[in-house]
């Protein structure tokens, strides 16, 4: 396949006329609509904390669901909880995952922040 016929994957990143450009929508960053705040998912107001091991080769992961925050605030909360637990993890699809069994510490921290927290699962 001739590389000259395939379009570049990244696209325009910087323009002297507009400055930084969004590679997804190819608009100036100030006008970008790609990363606009998604609506907060509906929740019953209860944050649920559980331990998952399925599909993880027996390793436990603390999973936090039901936090009614937008993506940016959820990332910040995930970072705070990971630092408090001294462990790694991720935030994806509105769910915070922290490596290891940290249910008690997470429940304690979320309750201090004013959330209604329930332990779900075993």
Backbone as XML, in Angstrom:
<?xml version="1.0"?>
<chain id="A" units="angstrom">
  <residue number="1" name="UNK">
    <atom name="N" x="0.850" y="-1.181" z="0.000"/>
    <atom name="CA" x="0.000" y="0.000" z="0.000"/>
    <atom name="C" x="0.893" y="1.241" z="0.000"/>
  </residue>
  <residue number="2" name="UNK">
    <atom name="N" x="0.570" y="2.181" z="-0.805"/>
    <atom name="CA" x="1.350" y="3.407" z="-0.931"/>
    <atom name="C" x="0.988" y="4.368" z="0.205"/>
  </residue>
  <residue number="3" name="UNK">
    <atom name="N" x="1.983" y="4.778" z="0.987"/>
    <atom name="CA" x="1.732" y="5.643" z="2.137"/>
    <atom name="C" x="1.285" y="7.046" z="1.718"/>
  </residue>
  <residue number="4" name="UNK">
    <atom name="N" x="1.563" y="7.434" z="0.482"/>
    <atom name="CA" x="1.159" y="8.763" z="0.035"/>
    <atom name="C" x="-0.358" y="8.856" z="-0.168"/>
  </residue>
  <residue number="5" name="UNK">
    <atom name="N" x="-1.011" y="7.736" z="-0.360"/>
    <atom name="CA" x="-2.448" y="7.749" z="-0.611"/>
    <atom name="C" x="-3.269" y="7.668" z="0.670"/>
  </residue>
  <residue number="6" name="UNK">
    <atom name="N" x="-2.644" y="7.267" z="1.780"/>
    <atom name="CA" x="-3.391" y="7.174" z="3.035"/>
    <atom name="C" x="-3.261" y="8.486" z="3.789"/>
  </residue>
  <residue number="7" name="UNK">
    <atom name="N" x="-4.348" y="8.954" z="4.376"/>
    <atom name="CA" x="-4.272" y="10.221" z="5.114"/>
    <atom name="C" x="-3.488" y="10.061" z="6.407"/>
  </residue>
  <residue number="8" name="UNK">
    <atom name="N" x="-2.919" y="11.157" z="6.867"/>
    <atom name="CA" x="-2.179" y="11.139" z="8.127"/>
    <atom name="C" x="-3.147" y="10.871" z="9.270"/>
  </residue>
  <residue number="9" name="UNK">
    <atom name="N" x="-2.723" y="10.099" z="10.249"/>
    <atom name="CA" x="-3.609" y="9.724" z="11.348"/>
    <atom name="C" x="-3.793" y="10.842" z="12.358"/>
  </residue>
  <residue number="10" name="UNK">
    <atom name="N" x="-2.779" y="11.626" z="12.626"/>
    <atom name="CA" x="-2.862" y="12.638" z="13.667"/>
    <atom name="C" x="-3.575" y="13.900" z="13.235"/>
  </residue>
  <residue number="11" name="UNK">
    <atom name="N" x="-3.309" y="14.368" z="12.057"/>
    <atom name="CA" x="-3.928" y="15.602" z="11.601"/>
    <atom name="C" x="-3.164" y="16.822" z="12.069"/>
  </residue>
  <residue number="12" name="UNK">
    <atom name="N" x="-3.745" y="17.960" z="11.856"/>
    <atom name="CA" x="-3.148" y="19.242" z="12.193"/>
    <atom name="C" x="-3.109" y="19.427" z="13.700"/>
  </residue>
  <residue number="13" name="UNK">
    <atom name="N" x="-1.956" y="19.790" z="14.238"/>
    <atom name="CA" x="-1.810" y="19.982" z="15.674"/>
    <atom name="C" x="-1.665" y="21.458" z="16.019"/>
  </residue>
  <residue number="14" name="UNK">
    <atom name="N" x="-1.035" y="22.235" z="15.147"/>
    <atom name="CA" x="-0.797" y="23.643" z="15.415"/>
    <atom name="C" x="-0.960" y="24.433" z="14.131"/>
  </residue>
  <residue number="15" name="UNK">
    <atom name="N" x="-1.588" y="25.586" z="14.253"/>
    <atom name="CA" x="-1.761" y="26.469" z="13.121"/>
    <atom name="C" x="-1.259" y="27.845" z="13.522"/>
  </residue>
  <residue number="16" name="UNK">
    <atom name="N" x="-0.525" y="28.506" z="12.634"/>
    <atom name="CA" x="-0.044" y="29.846" z="12.968"/>
    <atom name="C" x="-1.197" y="30.836" z="13.064"/>
  </residue>
  <residue number="17" name="UNK">
    <atom name="N" x="-2.303" y="30.538" z="12.420"/>
    <atom name="CA" x="-3.457" y="31.429" z="12.466"/>
    <atom name="C" x="-4.268" y="31.253" z="13.755"/>
  </residue>
  <residue number="18" name="UNK">
    <atom name="N" x="-4.486" y="30.005" z="14.183"/>
    <atom name="CA" x="-5.353" y="29.742" z="15.329"/>
    <atom name="C" x="-4.628" y="29.220" z="16.564"/>
  </residue>
  <residue number="19" name="UNK">
    <atom name="N" x="-3.397" y="28.802" z="16.453"/>
    <atom name="CA" x="-2.675" y="28.217" z="17.590"/>
    <atom name="C" x="-2.900" y="26.717" z="17.647"/>
  </residue>
  <residue number="20" name="UNK">
    <atom name="N" x="-3.018" y="26.164" z="18.880"/>
    <atom name="CA" x="-3.191" y="24.722" z="19.039"/>
    <atom name="C" x="-4.525" y="24.270" z="18.475"/>
  </residue>
  <residue number="21" name="UNK">
    <atom name="N" x="-4.501" y="23.114" z="17.798"/>
    <atom name="CA" x="-5.694" y="22.569" z="17.165"/>
    <atom name="C" x="-6.019" y="21.204" z="17.774"/>
  </residue>
  <residue number="22" name="UNK">
    <atom name="N" x="-7.288" y="20.893" z="17.839"/>
    <atom name="CA" x="-7.729" y="19.577" z="18.319"/>
    <atom name="C" x="-7.538" y="18.577" z="17.183"/>
  </residue>
  <residue number="23" name="UNK">
    <atom name="N" x="-6.805" y="17.471" z="17.414"/>
    <atom name="CA" x="-6.594" y="16.509" z="16.330"/>
    <atom name="C" x="-7.852" y="15.727" z="15.964"/>
  </residue>
  <residue number="24" name="UNK">
    <atom name="N" x="-8.827" y="15.658" z="16.851"/>
    <atom name="CA" x="-10.031" y="14.879" z="16.570"/>
    <atom name="C" x="-11.012" y="15.648" z="15.686"/>
  </residue>
  <residue number="25" name="UNK">
    <atom name="N" x="-11.364" y="16.871" z="16.099"/>
    <atom name="CA" x="-12.360" y="17.631" z="15.334"/>
    <atom name="C" x="-11.717" y="18.675" z="14.421"/>
  </residue>
  <residue number="26" name="UNK">
    <atom name="N" x="-10.411" y="18.860" z="14.542"/>
    <atom name="CA" x="-9.628" y="19.782" z="13.708"/>
    <atom name="C" x="-10.088" y="21.231" z="13.822"/>
  </residue>
  <residue number="27" name="UNK">
    <atom name="N" x="-10.554" y="21.592" z="15.021"/>
    <atom name="CA" x="-10.925" y="22.972" z="15.323"/>
    <atom name="C" x="-9.903" y="23.537" z="16.300"/>
  </residue>
  <residue number="28" name="UNK">
    <atom name="N" x="-9.830" y="24.871" z="16.425"/>
    <atom name="CA" x="-8.959" y="25.436" z="17.456"/>
    <atom name="C" x="-9.400" y="24.939" z="18.838"/>
  </residue>
  <residue number="29" name="UNK">
    <atom name="N" x="-8.451" y="24.801" z="19.757"/>
    <atom name="CA" x="-8.743" y="24.266" z="21.088"/>
    <atom name="C" x="-9.851" y="25.063" z="21.767"/>
  </residue>
  <residue number="30" name="UNK">
    <atom name="N" x="-9.892" y="26.369" z="21.566"/>
    <atom name="CA" x="-10.925" y="27.190" z="22.196"/>
    <atom name="C" x="-12.326" y="26.843" z="21.685"/>
  </residue>
  <residue number="31" name="UNK">
    <atom name="N" x="-12.427" y="26.328" z="20.459"/>
    <atom name="CA" x="-13.720" y="25.986" z="19.873"/>
    <atom name="C" x="-13.987" y="24.486" z="19.855"/>
  </residue>
  <residue number="32" name="UNK">
    <atom name="N" x="-13.104" y="23.697" z="20.427"/>
    <atom name="CA" x="-13.214" y="22.240" z="20.400"/>
    <atom name="C" x="-14.463" y="21.782" z="21.152"/>
  </residue>
  <residue number="33" name="UNK">
    <atom name="N" x="-15.187" y="20.852" z="20.542"/>
    <atom name="CA" x="-16.392" y="20.307" z="21.163"/>
    <atom name="C" x="-16.197" y="18.853" z="21.572"/>
  </residue>
  <residue number="34" name="UNK">
    <atom name="N" x="-15.037" y="18.303" z="21.352"/>
    <atom name="CA" x="-14.778" y="16.889" z="21.644"/>
    <atom name="C" x="-14.798" y="16.593" z="23.141"/>
  </residue>
  <residue number="35" name="UNK">
    <atom name="N" x="-14.145" y="17.424" z="23.929"/>
    <atom name="CA" x="-13.972" y="17.142" z="25.356"/>
    <atom name="C" x="-14.902" y="17.974" z="26.230"/>
  </residue>
  <residue number="36" name="UNK">
    <atom name="N" x="-15.984" y="18.471" z="25.670"/>
    <atom name="CA" x="-16.929" y="19.230" z="26.483"/>
    <atom name="C" x="-17.516" y="18.299" z="27.528"/>
  </residue>
  <residue number="37" name="UNK">
    <atom name="N" x="-17.912" y="18.867" z="28.631"/>
    <atom name="CA" x="-18.421" y="18.073" z="29.748"/>
    <atom name="C" x="-19.621" y="17.233" z="29.314"/>
  </residue>
  <residue number="38" name="UNK">
    <atom name="N" x="-19.481" y="15.943" z="29.516"/>
    <atom name="CA" x="-20.579" y="15.028" z="29.270"/>
    <atom name="C" x="-21.562" y="15.160" z="30.416"/>
  </residue>
  <residue number="39" name="UNK">
    <atom name="N" x="-22.841" y="14.905" z="30.199"/>
    <atom name="CA" x="-23.793" y="14.999" z="31.294"/>
    <atom name="C" x="-23.461" y="13.977" z="32.382"/>
  </residue>
  <residue number="40" name="UNK">
    <atom name="N" x="-23.692" y="14.371" z="33.624"/>
    <atom name="CA" x="-23.403" y="13.501" z="34.752"/>
    <atom name="C" x="-24.390" y="12.338" z="34.724"/>
  </residue>
  <residue number="41" name="UNK">
    <atom name="N" x="-23.901" y="11.096" z="34.814"/>
    <atom name="CA" x="-24.814" y="9.967" z="34.786"/>
    <atom name="C" x="-25.755" y="9.990" z="35.989"/>
  </residue>
  <residue number="42" name="UNK">
    <atom name="N" x="-26.997" y="9.556" z="35.761"/>
    <atom name="CA" x="-27.974" y="9.541" z="36.847"/>
    <atom name="C" x="-27.588" y="8.482" z="37.854"/>
  </residue>
  <residue number="43" name="UNK">
    <atom name="N" x="-27.784" y="8.804" z="39.112"/>
    <atom name="CA" x="-27.411" y="7.902" z="40.187"/>
    <atom name="C" x="-28.470" y="7.982" z="41.273"/>
  </residue>
  <residue number="44" name="UNK">
    <atom name="N" x="-28.533" y="6.949" z="42.110"/>
    <atom name="CA" x="-29.479" y="6.960" z="43.217"/>
    <atom name="C" x="-28.901" y="7.657" z="44.440"/>
  </residue>
  <residue number="45" name="UNK">
    <atom name="N" x="-27.697" y="8.212" z="44.320"/>
    <atom name="CA" x="-27.079" y="8.950" z="45.417"/>
    <atom name="C" x="-26.257" y="8.090" z="46.345"/>
  </residue>
  <residue number="46" name="UNK">
    <atom name="N" x="-26.149" y="6.799" z="46.044"/>
    <atom name="CA" x="-25.373" y="5.894" z="46.888"/>
    <atom name="C" x="-24.132" y="5.457" z="46.129"/>
  </residue>
  <residue number="47" name="UNK">
    <atom name="N" x="-22.980" y="5.649" z="46.751"/>
    <atom name="CA" x="-21.717" y="5.213" z="46.174"/>
    <atom name="C" x="-21.482" y="3.788" z="46.649"/>
  </residue>
  <residue number="48" name="UNK">
    <atom name="N" x="-21.206" y="2.888" z="45.715"/>
    <atom name="CA" x="-20.997" y="1.484" z="46.057"/>
    <atom name="C" x="-19.540" y="1.104" z="45.875"/>
  </residue>
  <residue number="49" name="UNK">
    <atom name="N" x="-19.013" y="0.391" z="46.872"/>
    <atom name="CA" x="-17.620" y="-0.039" z="46.864"/>
    <atom name="C" x="-17.609" y="-1.562" z="46.956"/>
  </residue>
  <residue number="50" name="UNK">
    <atom name="N" x="-16.902" y="-2.217" z="46.034"/>
    <atom name="CA" x="-16.834" y="-3.677" z="46.056"/>
    <atom name="C" x="-15.450" y="-4.146" z="45.631"/>
  </residue>
  <residue number="51" name="UNK">
    <atom name="N" x="-15.177" y="-5.415" z="45.900"/>
    <atom name="CA" x="-13.916" y="-6.032" z="45.493"/>
    <atom name="C" x="-14.200" y="-6.970" z="44.337"/>
  </residue>
  <residue number="52" name="UNK">
    <atom name="N" x="-13.458" y="-6.819" z="43.241"/>
    <atom name="CA" x="-13.604" y="-7.689" z="42.077"/>
    <atom name="C" x="-12.330" y="-8.479" z="41.864"/>
  </residue>
  <residue number="53" name="UNK">
    <atom name="N" x="-12.500" y="-9.750" z="41.497"/>
    <atom name="CA" x="-11.351" y="-10.572" z="41.133"/>
    <atom name="C" x="-11.553" y="-11.244" z="39.785"/>
  </residue>
  <residue number="54" name="UNK">
    <atom name="N" x="-12.770" y="-11.233" z="39.274"/>
    <atom name="CA" x="-13.053" y="-11.903" z="38.006"/>
    <atom name="C" x="-12.300" y="-11.250" z="36.856"/>
  </residue>
  <residue number="55" name="UNK">
    <atom name="N" x="-11.693" y="-12.073" z="36.029"/>
    <atom name="CA" x="-10.980" y="-11.572" z="34.861"/>
    <atom name="C" x="-9.681" y="-10.873" z="35.184"/>
  </residue>
  <residue number="56" name="UNK">
    <atom name="N" x="-9.183" y="-11.056" z="36.412"/>
    <atom name="CA" x="-7.965" y="-10.355" z="36.833"/>
    <atom name="C" x="-6.934" y="-11.327" z="37.379"/>
  </residue>
  <residue number="57" name="UNK">
    <atom name="N" x="-7.047" y="-12.586" z="36.985"/>
    <atom name="CA" x="-6.112" y="-13.639" z="37.396"/>
    <atom name="C" x="-5.996" y="-13.753" z="38.911"/>
  </residue>
  <residue number="58" name="UNK">
    <atom name="N" x="-7.129" y="-13.583" z="39.604"/>
    <atom name="CA" x="-7.169" y="-13.742" z="41.052"/>
    <atom name="C" x="-6.751" y="-12.533" z="41.847"/>
  </residue>
  <residue number="59" name="UNK">
    <atom name="N" x="-6.291" y="-11.501" z="41.181"/>
    <atom name="CA" x="-5.861" y="-10.298" z="41.898"/>
    <atom name="C" x="-7.082" y="-9.421" z="42.190"/>
  </residue>
  <residue number="60" name="UNK">
    <atom name="N" x="-7.163" y="-8.908" z="43.397"/>
    <atom name="CA" x="-8.300" y="-8.092" z="43.802"/>
    <atom name="C" x="-8.173" y="-6.651" z="43.365"/>
  </residue>
  <residue number="61" name="UNK">
    <atom name="N" x="-9.293" y="-6.064" z="42.984"/>
    <atom name="CA" x="-9.357" y="-4.658" z="42.601"/>
    <atom name="C" x="-10.566" y="-4.039" z="43.297"/>
  </residue>
  <residue number="62" name="UNK">
    <atom name="N" x="-10.362" y="-2.932" z="43.988"/>
    <atom name="CA" x="-11.445" y="-2.208" z="44.629"/>
    <atom name="C" x="-12.136" y="-1.359" z="43.568"/>
  </residue>
  <residue number="63" name="UNK">
    <atom name="N" x="-13.449" y="-1.552" z="43.412"/>
    <atom name="CA" x="-14.221" y="-0.869" z="42.375"/>
    <atom name="C" x="-15.226" y="0.063" z="43.045"/>
  </residue>
  <residue number="64" name="UNK">
    <atom name="N" x="-15.222" y="1.341" z="42.650"/>
    <atom name="CA" x="-16.122" y="2.345" z="43.206"/>
    <atom name="C" x="-17.060" y="2.792" z="42.086"/>
  </residue>
  <residue number="65" name="UNK">
    <atom name="N" x="-18.367" y="2.621" z="42.285"/>
    <atom name="CA" x="-19.355" y="2.997" z="41.280"/>
    <atom name="C" x="-20.411" y="3.903" z="41.905"/>
  </residue>
  <residue number="66" name="UNK">
    <atom name="N" x="-21.152" y="4.586" z="41.041"/>
    <atom name="CA" x="-22.279" y="5.400" z="41.496"/>
    <atom name="C" x="-21.921" y="6.786" z="41.978"/>
  </residue>
  <residue number="67" name="UNK">
    <atom name="N" x="-20.711" y="7.258" z="41.685"/>
    <atom name="CA" x="-20.325" y="8.606" z="42.106"/>
    <atom name="C" x="-20.879" y="9.590" z="41.074"/>
  </residue>
  <residue number="68" name="UNK">
    <atom name="N" x="-21.815" y="10.464" z="41.472"/>
    <atom name="CA" x="-22.434" y="11.378" z="40.505"/>
    <atom name="C" x="-21.578" y="12.613" z="40.235"/>
  </residue>
  <residue number="69" name="UNK">
    <atom name="N" x="-20.441" y="12.417" z="39.571"/>
    <atom name="CA" x="-19.537" y="13.512" z="39.216"/>
    <atom name="C" x="-19.275" y="13.472" z="37.727"/>
  </residue>
  <residue number="70" name="UNK">
    <atom name="N" x="-18.887" y="14.614" z="37.165"/>
    <atom name="CA" x="-18.487" y="14.617" z="35.769"/>
    <atom name="C" x="-17.110" y="13.989" z="35.625"/>
  </residue>
  <residue number="71" name="UNK">
    <atom name="N" x="-16.660" y="13.790" z="34.406"/>
    <atom name="CA" x="-15.422" y="13.053" z="34.144"/>
    <atom name="C" x="-14.202" y="13.694" z="34.805"/>
  </residue>
  <residue number="72" name="UNK">
    <atom name="N" x="-14.094" y="15.012" z="34.767"/>
    <atom name="CA" x="-12.938" y="15.694" z="35.331"/>
    <atom name="C" x="-12.890" y="15.543" z="36.850"/>
  </residue>
  <residue number="73" name="UNK">
    <atom name="N" x="-14.022" y="15.762" z="37.510"/>
    <atom name="CA" x="-14.083" y="15.629" z="38.968"/>
    <atom name="C" x="-13.863" y="14.187" z="39.393"/>
  </residue>
  <residue number="74" name="UNK">
    <atom name="N" x="-14.318" y="13.239" z="38.571"/>
    <atom name="CA" x="-14.119" y="11.821" z="38.880"/>
    <atom name="C" x="-12.641" y="11.462" z="38.794"/>
  </residue>
  <residue number="75" name="UNK">
    <atom name="N" x="-11.935" y="12.023" z="37.813"/>
    <atom name="CA" x="-10.487" y="11.806" z="37.699"/>
    <atom name="C" x="-9.764" y="12.328" z="38.943"/>
  </residue>
  <residue number="76" name="UNK">
    <atom name="N" x="-10.159" y="13.502" z="39.403"/>
    <atom name="CA" x="-9.525" y="14.096" z="40.584"/>
    <atom name="C" x="-9.790" y="13.238" z="41.816"/>
  </residue>
  <residue number="77" name="UNK">
    <atom name="N" x="-11.034" y="12.796" z="41.990"/>
    <atom name="CA" x="-11.366" y="11.934" z="43.121"/>
    <atom name="C" x="-10.596" y="10.621" z="43.044"/>
  </residue>
  <residue number="78" name="UNK">
    <atom name="N" x="-10.497" y="10.052" z="41.861"/>
    <atom name="CA" x="-9.733" y="8.811" z="41.680"/>
    <atom name="C" x="-8.276" y="8.988" z="42.057"/>
  </residue>
  <residue number="79" name="UNK">
    <atom name="N" x="-7.702" y="10.103" z="41.665"/>
    <atom name="CA" x="-6.303" y="10.378" z="41.998"/>
    <atom name="C" x="-6.119" y="10.509" z="43.506"/>
  </residue>
  <residue number="80" name="UNK">
    <atom name="N" x="-7.045" y="11.202" z="44.177"/>
    <atom name="CA" x="-6.957" y="11.351" z="45.634"/>
    <atom name="C" x="-7.043" y="9.993" z="46.333"/>
  </residue>
  <residue number="81" name="UNK">
    <atom name="N" x="-7.979" y="9.150" z="45.896"/>
    <atom name="CA" x="-8.145" y="7.842" z="46.525"/>
    <atom name="C" x="-6.934" y="6.943" z="46.279"/>
  </residue>
  <residue number="82" name="UNK">
    <atom name="N" x="-6.381" y="6.999" z="45.073"/>
    <atom name="CA" x="-5.192" y="6.192" z="44.780"/>
    <atom name="C" x="-4.018" y="6.630" z="45.644"/>
  </residue>
  <residue number="83" name="UNK">
    <atom name="N" x="-3.852" y="7.940" z="45.832"/>
    <atom name="CA" x="-2.768" y="8.439" z="46.674"/>
    <atom name="C" x="-2.973" y="8.024" z="48.124"/>
  </residue>
  <residue number="84" name="UNK">
    <atom name="N" x="-4.209" y="8.106" z="48.591"/>
    <atom name="CA" x="-4.518" y="7.738" z="49.974"/>
    <atom name="C" x="-4.251" y="6.254" z="50.215"/>
  </residue>
  <residue number="85" name="UNK">
    <atom name="N" x="-4.544" y="5.417" z="49.211"/>
    <atom name="CA" x="-4.337" y="3.973" z="49.352"/>
    <atom name="C" x="-2.895" y="3.576" z="49.034"/>
  </residue>
  <residue number="86" name="UNK">
    <atom name="N" x="-2.141" y="4.457" z="48.414"/>
    <atom name="CA" x="-0.764" y="4.125" z="48.046"/>
    <atom name="C" x="-0.714" y="3.042" z="46.989"/>
  </residue>
  <residue number="87" name="UNK">
    <atom name="N" x="-1.631" y="3.131" z="46.039"/>
    <atom name="CA" x="-1.752" y="2.079" z="45.041"/>
    <atom name="C" x="-2.086" y="2.686" z="43.690"/>
  </residue>
  <residue number="88" name="UNK">
    <atom name="N" x="-1.955" y="1.888" z="42.653"/>
    <atom name="CA" x="-2.299" y="2.335" z="41.316"/>
    <atom name="C" x="-3.763" y="2.094" z="41.029"/>
  </residue>
  <residue number="89" name="UNK">
    <atom name="N" x="-4.184" y="2.505" z="39.872"/>
    <atom name="CA" x="-5.563" y="2.293" z="39.481"/>
    <atom name="C" x="-5.908" y="3.105" z="38.260"/>
  </residue>
  <residue number="90" name="UNK">
    <atom name="N" x="-7.205" y="3.152" z="37.960"/>
    <atom name="CA" x="-7.666" y="3.872" z="36.785"/>
    <atom name="C" x="-9.089" y="4.375" z="36.995"/>
  </residue>
  <residue number="91" name="UNK">
    <atom name="N" x="-9.481" y="5.297" z="36.120"/>
    <atom name="CA" x="-10.856" y="5.781" z="36.082"/>
    <atom name="C" x="-11.314" y="5.611" z="34.648"/>
  </residue>
  <residue number="92" name="UNK">
    <atom name="N" x="-12.356" y="4.805" z="34.449"/>
    <atom name="CA" x="-12.888" y="4.641" z="33.097"/>
    <atom name="C" x="-14.375" y="4.340" z="33.155"/>
  </residue>
  <residue number="93" name="UNK">
    <atom name="N" x="-15.107" y="4.910" z="32.225"/>
    <atom name="CA" x="-16.551" y="4.713" z="32.101"/>
    <atom name="C" x="-17.293" y="5.016" z="33.395"/>
  </residue>
  <residue number="94" name="UNK">
    <atom name="N" x="-16.890" y="6.038" z="34.134"/>
    <atom name="CA" x="-17.581" y="6.427" z="35.357"/>
    <atom name="C" x="-17.313" y="5.525" z="36.540"/>
  </residue>
  <residue number="95" name="UNK">
    <atom name="N" x="-16.298" y="4.668" z="36.451"/>
    <atom name="CA" x="-15.959" y="3.723" z="37.511"/>
    <atom name="C" x="-14.506" y="3.947" z="37.916"/>
  </residue>
  <residue number="96" name="UNK">
    <atom name="N" x="-14.262" y="3.996" z="39.222"/>
    <atom name="CA" x="-12.902" y="4.129" z="39.738"/>
    <atom name="C" x="-12.426" y="2.741" z="40.149"/>
  </residue>
  <residue number="97" name="UNK">
    <atom name="N" x="-11.265" y="2.327" z="39.672"/>
    <atom name="CA" x="-10.681" y="1.045" z="40.038"/>
    <atom name="C" x="-9.347" y="1.306" z="40.724"/>
  </residue>
  <residue number="98" name="UNK">
    <atom name="N" x="-9.167" y="0.700" z="41.902"/>
    <atom name="CA" x="-7.921" y="0.838" z="42.644"/>
    <atom name="C" x="-7.360" y="-0.555" z="42.875"/>
  </residue>
  <residue number="99" name="UNK">
    <atom name="N" x="-6.107" y="-0.742" z="42.543"/>
    <atom name="CA" x="-5.485" y="-2.056" z="42.660"/>
    <atom name="C" x="-5.358" y="-2.463" z="44.120"/>
  </residue>
  <residue number="100" name="UNK">
    <atom name="N" x="-5.810" y="-3.681" z="44.437"/>
    <atom name="CA" x="-5.717" y="-4.197" z="45.791"/>
    <atom name="C" x="-7.032" y="-4.057" z="46.542"/>
  </residue>
  <residue number="101" name="UNK">
    <atom name="N" x="-7.077" y="-4.623" z="47.749"/>
    <atom name="CA" x="-8.270" y="-4.576" z="48.584"/>
    <atom name="C" x="-8.159" y="-3.399" z="49.548"/>
  </residue>
  <residue number="102" name="UNK">
    <atom name="N" x="-8.786" y="-2.283" z="49.194"/>
    <atom name="CA" x="-8.742" y="-1.065" z="50.004"/>
    <atom name="C" x="-10.149" y="-0.604" z="50.353"/>
  </residue>
  <residue number="103" name="UNK">
    <atom name="N" x="-11.090" y="-1.524" z="50.477"/>
    <atom name="CA" x="-12.490" y="-1.161" z="50.689"/>
    <atom name="C" x="-12.692" y="-0.323" z="51.943"/>
  </residue>
  <residue number="104" name="UNK">
    <atom name="N" x="-12.110" y="-0.737" z="53.056"/>
    <atom name="CA" x="-12.331" y="-0.014" z="54.317"/>
    <atom name="C" x="-11.830" y="1.421" z="54.239"/>
  </residue>
  <residue number="105" name="UNK">
    <atom name="N" x="-10.640" y="1.595" z="53.724"/>
    <atom name="CA" x="-10.051" y="2.936" z="53.626"/>
    <atom name="C" x="-10.852" y="3.819" z="52.669"/>
  </residue>
  <residue number="106" name="UNK">
    <atom name="N" x="-11.291" y="3.250" z="51.552"/>
    <atom name="CA" x="-12.064" y="4.013" z="50.573"/>
    <atom name="C" x="-13.417" y="4.412" z="51.153"/>
  </residue>
  <residue number="107" name="UNK">
    <atom name="N" x="-14.085" y="3.487" z="51.825"/>
    <atom name="CA" x="-15.380" y="3.785" z="52.442"/>
    <atom name="C" x="-15.228" y="4.897" z="53.477"/>
  </residue>
  <residue number="108" name="UNK">
    <atom name="N" x="-14.178" y="4.809" z="54.278"/>
    <atom name="CA" x="-13.907" y="5.826" z="55.303"/>
    <atom name="C" x="-13.679" y="7.199" z="54.664"/>
  </residue>
  <residue number="109" name="UNK">
    <atom name="N" x="-12.851" y="7.259" z="53.630"/>
    <atom name="CA" x="-12.543" y="8.534" z="52.974"/>
    <atom name="C" x="-13.763" y="9.137" z="52.294"/>
  </residue>
  <residue number="110" name="UNK">
    <atom name="N" x="-14.548" y="8.314" z="51.607"/>
    <atom name="CA" x="-15.727" y="8.828" z="50.918"/>
    <atom name="C" x="-16.781" y="9.309" z="51.915"/>
  </residue>
  <residue number="111" name="UNK">
    <atom name="N" x="-16.915" y="8.622" z="53.038"/>
    <atom name="CA" x="-17.869" y="9.043" z="54.068"/>
    <atom name="C" x="-17.445" y="10.392" z="54.666"/>
  </residue>
  <residue number="112" name="UNK">
    <atom name="N" x="-16.134" y="10.597" z="54.852"/>
    <atom name="CA" x="-15.632" y="11.876" z="55.360"/>
    <atom name="C" x="-15.949" y="13.012" z="54.400"/>
  </residue>
  <residue number="113" name="UNK">
    <atom name="N" x="-15.988" y="12.707" z="53.092"/>
    <atom name="CA" x="-16.279" y="13.724" z="52.082"/>
    <atom name="C" x="-17.776" y="13.973" z="51.941"/>
  </residue>
  <residue number="114" name="UNK">
    <atom name="N" x="-18.591" y="13.227" z="52.679"/>
    <atom name="CA" x="-20.022" y="13.483" z="52.692"/>
    <atom name="C" x="-20.856" y="12.594" z="51.787"/>
  </residue>
  <residue number="115" name="UNK">
    <atom name="N" x="-20.292" y="11.572" z="51.200"/>
    <atom name="CA" x="-21.034" y="10.671" z="50.333"/>
    <atom name="C" x="-21.738" y="9.600" z="51.172"/>
  </residue>
  <residue number="116" name="UNK">
    <atom name="N" x="-22.870" y="9.110" z="50.676"/>
    <atom name="CA" x="-23.526" y="7.955" z="51.275"/>
    <atom name="C" x="-22.880" y="6.741" z="50.625"/>
  </residue>
  <residue number="117" name="UNK">
    <atom name="N" x="-22.190" y="5.925" z="51.420"/>
    <atom name="CA" x="-21.392" y="4.836" z="50.904"/>
    <atom name="C" x="-21.924" y="3.497" z="51.420"/>
  </residue>
  <residue number="118" name="UNK">
    <atom name="N" x="-22.006" y="2.527" z="50.494"/>
    <atom name="CA" x="-22.395" y="1.176" z="50.872"/>
    <atom name="C" x="-21.352" y="0.208" z="50.345"/>
  </residue>
  <residue number="119" name="UNK">
    <atom name="N" x="-21.100" y="-0.811" z="51.146"/>
    <atom name="CA" x="-20.222" y="-1.890" z="50.707"/>
    <atom name="C" x="-21.104" y="-2.890" z="49.975"/>
  </residue>
  <residue number="120" name="UNK">
    <atom name="N" x="-20.766" y="-3.192" z="48.739"/>
    <atom name="CA" x="-21.572" y="-4.149" z="47.994"/>
    <atom name="C" x="-20.739" y="-5.401" z="47.719"/>
  </residue>
  <residue number="121" name="UNK">
    <atom name="N" x="-21.410" y="-6.474" z="47.407"/>
    <atom name="CA" x="-20.714" y="-7.739" z="47.208"/>
    <atom name="C" x="-20.419" y="-8.380" z="48.547"/>
  </residue>
  <residue number="122" name="UNK">
    <atom name="N" x="-19.420" y="-9.265" z="48.595"/>
    <atom name="CA" x="-19.086" y="-10.014" z="49.803"/>
    <atom name="C" x="-18.475" y="-9.173" z="50.794"/>
  </residue>
</chain>
